[in-house]
């Protein structure tokens, strides 16, 4: 397992994440962790609530960079811009 830095490629705003560090086996798993969330069906529409606000569900505004390390899979650090 390695550490992966997942960063936004677009402008971030208040109350959004701009980067997280996760431990994963590969870039695809790191991106899957970063784009995780909950889909909620409400009367008249469906809403996506991401675990990391500001990260697009399809990962289109993210880059993934491998950082060497060992350990179990999971979140190591999240950078959130409080407003």
mmCIF file with all atom_site columns, C-alpha atoms in Angstrom, residues 2-58:
data_model
loop_
_atom_site.group_PDB
_atom_site.id
_atom_site.type_symbol
_atom_site.label_atom_id
_atom_site.label_alt_id
_atom_site.label_comp_id
_atom_site.label_asym_id
_atom_site.label_entity_id
_atom_site.label_seq_id
_atom_site.pdbx_PDB_ins_code
_atom_site.Cartn_x
_atom_site.Cartn_y
_atom_site.Cartn_z
_atom_site.occupancy
_atom_site.B_iso_or_equiv
_atom_site.pdbx_formal_charge
_atom_site.auth_seq_id
_atom_site.auth_comp_id
_atom_site.auth_asym_id
_atom_site.auth_atom_id
_atom_site.pdbx_PDB_model_num
ATOM 1  C CA . UNK A 1 2  ? 1.098   3.570  -0.634  1.00 0.00 ? 2  UNK A CA 1
ATOM 2  C CA . UNK A 1 3  ? -0.074  7.039  0.270   1.00 0.00 ? 3  UNK A CA 1
ATOM 3  C CA . UNK A 1 4  ? -1.798  9.057  -2.456  1.00 0.00 ? 4  UNK A CA 1
ATOM 4  C CA . UNK A 1 5  ? -2.317  12.797 -2.494  1.00 0.00 ? 5  UNK A CA 1
ATOM 5  C CA . UNK A 1 6  ? -5.639  13.585 -4.198  1.00 0.00 ? 6  UNK A CA 1
ATOM 6  C CA . UNK A 1 7  ? -5.832  17.299 -5.073  1.00 0.00 ? 7  UNK A CA 1
ATOM 7  C CA . UNK A 1 8  ? -8.351  19.628 -6.696  1.00 0.00 ? 8  UNK A CA 1
ATOM 8  C CA . UNK A 1 9  ? -7.414  21.041 -10.096 1.00 0.00 ? 9  UNK A CA 1
ATOM 9  C CA . UNK A 1 10 ? -10.044 23.775 -9.986  1.00 0.00 ? 10 UNK A CA 1
ATOM 10 C CA . UNK A 1 11 ? -10.779 26.702 -7.663  1.00 0.00 ? 11 UNK A CA 1
ATOM 11 C CA . UNK A 1 12 ? -11.998 25.740 -4.201  1.00 0.00 ? 12 UNK A CA 1
ATOM 12 C CA . UNK A 1 13 ? -14.324 27.780 -2.036  1.00 0.00 ? 13 UNK A CA 1
ATOM 13 C CA . UNK A 1 14 ? -15.148 28.020 1.646   1.00 0.00 ? 14 UNK A CA 1
ATOM 14 C CA . UNK A 1 15 ? -16.459 24.823 3.247   1.00 0.00 ? 15 UNK A CA 1
ATOM 15 C CA . UNK A 1 16 ? -14.847 22.638 0.592   1.00 0.00 ? 16 UNK A CA 1
ATOM 16 C CA . UNK A 1 17 ? -11.879 20.283 0.529   1.00 0.00 ? 17 UNK A CA 1
ATOM 17 C CA . UNK A 1 18 ? -8.914  21.061 -1.693  1.00 0.00 ? 18 UNK A CA 1
ATOM 18 C CA . UNK A 1 19 ? -6.901  17.903 -0.992  1.00 0.00 ? 19 UNK A CA 1
ATOM 19 C CA . UNK A 1 20 ? -6.821  14.656 0.943   1.00 0.00 ? 20 UNK A CA 1
ATOM 20 C CA . UNK A 1 21 ? -4.181  11.993 1.530   1.00 0.00 ? 21 UNK A CA 1
ATOM 21 C CA . UNK A 1 22 ? -5.333  8.370  1.467   1.00 0.00 ? 22 UNK A CA 1
ATOM 22 C CA . UNK A 1 23 ? -3.636  5.003  1.766   1.00 0.00 ? 23 UNK A CA 1
ATOM 23 C CA . UNK A 1 24 ? -4.540  2.675  -1.120  1.00 0.00 ? 24 UNK A CA 1
ATOM 24 C CA . UNK A 1 25 ? -3.158  -0.086 -3.310  1.00 0.00 ? 25 UNK A CA 1
ATOM 25 C CA . UNK A 1 26 ? -3.330  1.943  -6.529  1.00 0.00 ? 26 UNK A CA 1
ATOM 26 C CA . UNK A 1 27 ? -4.409  5.278  -8.035  1.00 0.00 ? 27 UNK A CA 1
ATOM 27 C CA . UNK A 1 28 ? -7.852  3.959  -8.994  1.00 0.00 ? 28 UNK A CA 1
ATOM 28 C CA . UNK A 1 29 ? -8.603  2.960  -5.392  1.00 0.00 ? 29 UNK A CA 1
ATOM 29 C CA . UNK A 1 30 ? -7.349  6.330  -4.142  1.00 0.00 ? 30 UNK A CA 1
ATOM 30 C CA . UNK A 1 31 ? -9.694  8.091  -6.573  1.00 0.00 ? 31 UNK A CA 1
ATOM 31 C CA . UNK A 1 32 ? -12.573 5.827  -5.485  1.00 0.00 ? 32 UNK A CA 1
ATOM 32 C CA . UNK A 1 33 ? -12.009 6.794  -1.832  1.00 0.00 ? 33 UNK A CA 1
ATOM 33 C CA . UNK A 1 34 ? -11.851 10.498 -2.783  1.00 0.00 ? 34 UNK A CA 1
ATOM 34 C CA . UNK A 1 35 ? -15.071 10.404 -4.816  1.00 0.00 ? 35 UNK A CA 1
ATOM 35 C CA . UNK A 1 36 ? -17.103 8.358  -2.340  1.00 0.00 ? 36 UNK A CA 1
ATOM 36 C CA . UNK A 1 37 ? -20.421 9.711  -1.109  1.00 0.00 ? 37 UNK A CA 1
ATOM 37 C CA . UNK A 1 38 ? -24.112 9.006  -0.621  1.00 0.00 ? 38 UNK A CA 1
ATOM 38 C CA . UNK A 1 39 ? -26.855 9.268  -3.200  1.00 0.00 ? 39 UNK A CA 1
ATOM 39 C CA . UNK A 1 40 ? -30.128 10.451 -1.671  1.00 0.00 ? 40 UNK A CA 1
ATOM 40 C CA . UNK A 1 41 ? -33.457 10.162 -3.464  1.00 0.00 ? 41 UNK A CA 1
ATOM 41 C CA . UNK A 1 42 ? -35.801 12.950 -2.462  1.00 0.00 ? 42 UNK A CA 1
ATOM 42 C CA . UNK A 1 43 ? -39.266 13.830 -3.781  1.00 0.00 ? 43 UNK A CA 1
ATOM 43 C CA . UNK A 1 44 ? -38.699 15.022 -7.348  1.00 0.00 ? 44 UNK A CA 1
ATOM 44 C CA . UNK A 1 45 ? -34.913 14.602 -7.568  1.00 0.00 ? 45 UNK A CA 1
ATOM 45 C CA . UNK A 1 46 ? -31.827 12.659 -6.558  1.00 0.00 ? 46 UNK A CA 1
ATOM 46 C CA . UNK A 1 47 ? -28.964 14.383 -4.717  1.00 0.00 ? 47 UNK A CA 1
ATOM 47 C CA . UNK A 1 48 ? -25.320 13.331 -4.388  1.00 0.00 ? 48 UNK A CA 1
ATOM 48 C CA . UNK A 1 49 ? -23.670 14.092 -1.027  1.00 0.00 ? 49 UNK A CA 1
ATOM 49 C CA . UNK A 1 50 ? -19.898 13.638 -1.422  1.00 0.00 ? 50 UNK A CA 1
ATOM 50 C CA . UNK A 1 51 ? -17.752 12.616 1.539   1.00 0.00 ? 51 UNK A CA 1
ATOM 51 C CA . UNK A 1 52 ? -15.367 15.423 0.521   1.00 0.00 ? 52 UNK A CA 1
ATOM 52 C CA . UNK A 1 53 ? -17.309 18.511 -0.521  1.00 0.00 ? 53 UNK A CA 1
ATOM 53 C CA . UNK A 1 54 ? -15.980 20.076 -3.724  1.00 0.00 ? 54 UNK A CA 1
ATOM 54 C CA . UNK A 1 55 ? -14.692 16.797 -5.172  1.00 0.00 ? 55 UNK A CA 1
ATOM 55 C CA . UNK A 1 56 ? -16.626 15.925 -8.346  1.00 0.00 ? 56 UNK A CA 1
ATOM 56 C CA . UNK A 1 57 ? -18.315 12.525 -8.320  1.00 0.00 ? 57 UNK A CA 1
ATOM 57 C CA . UNK A 1 58 ? -16.551 11.521 -11.566 1.00 0.00 ? 58 UNK A CA 1
#
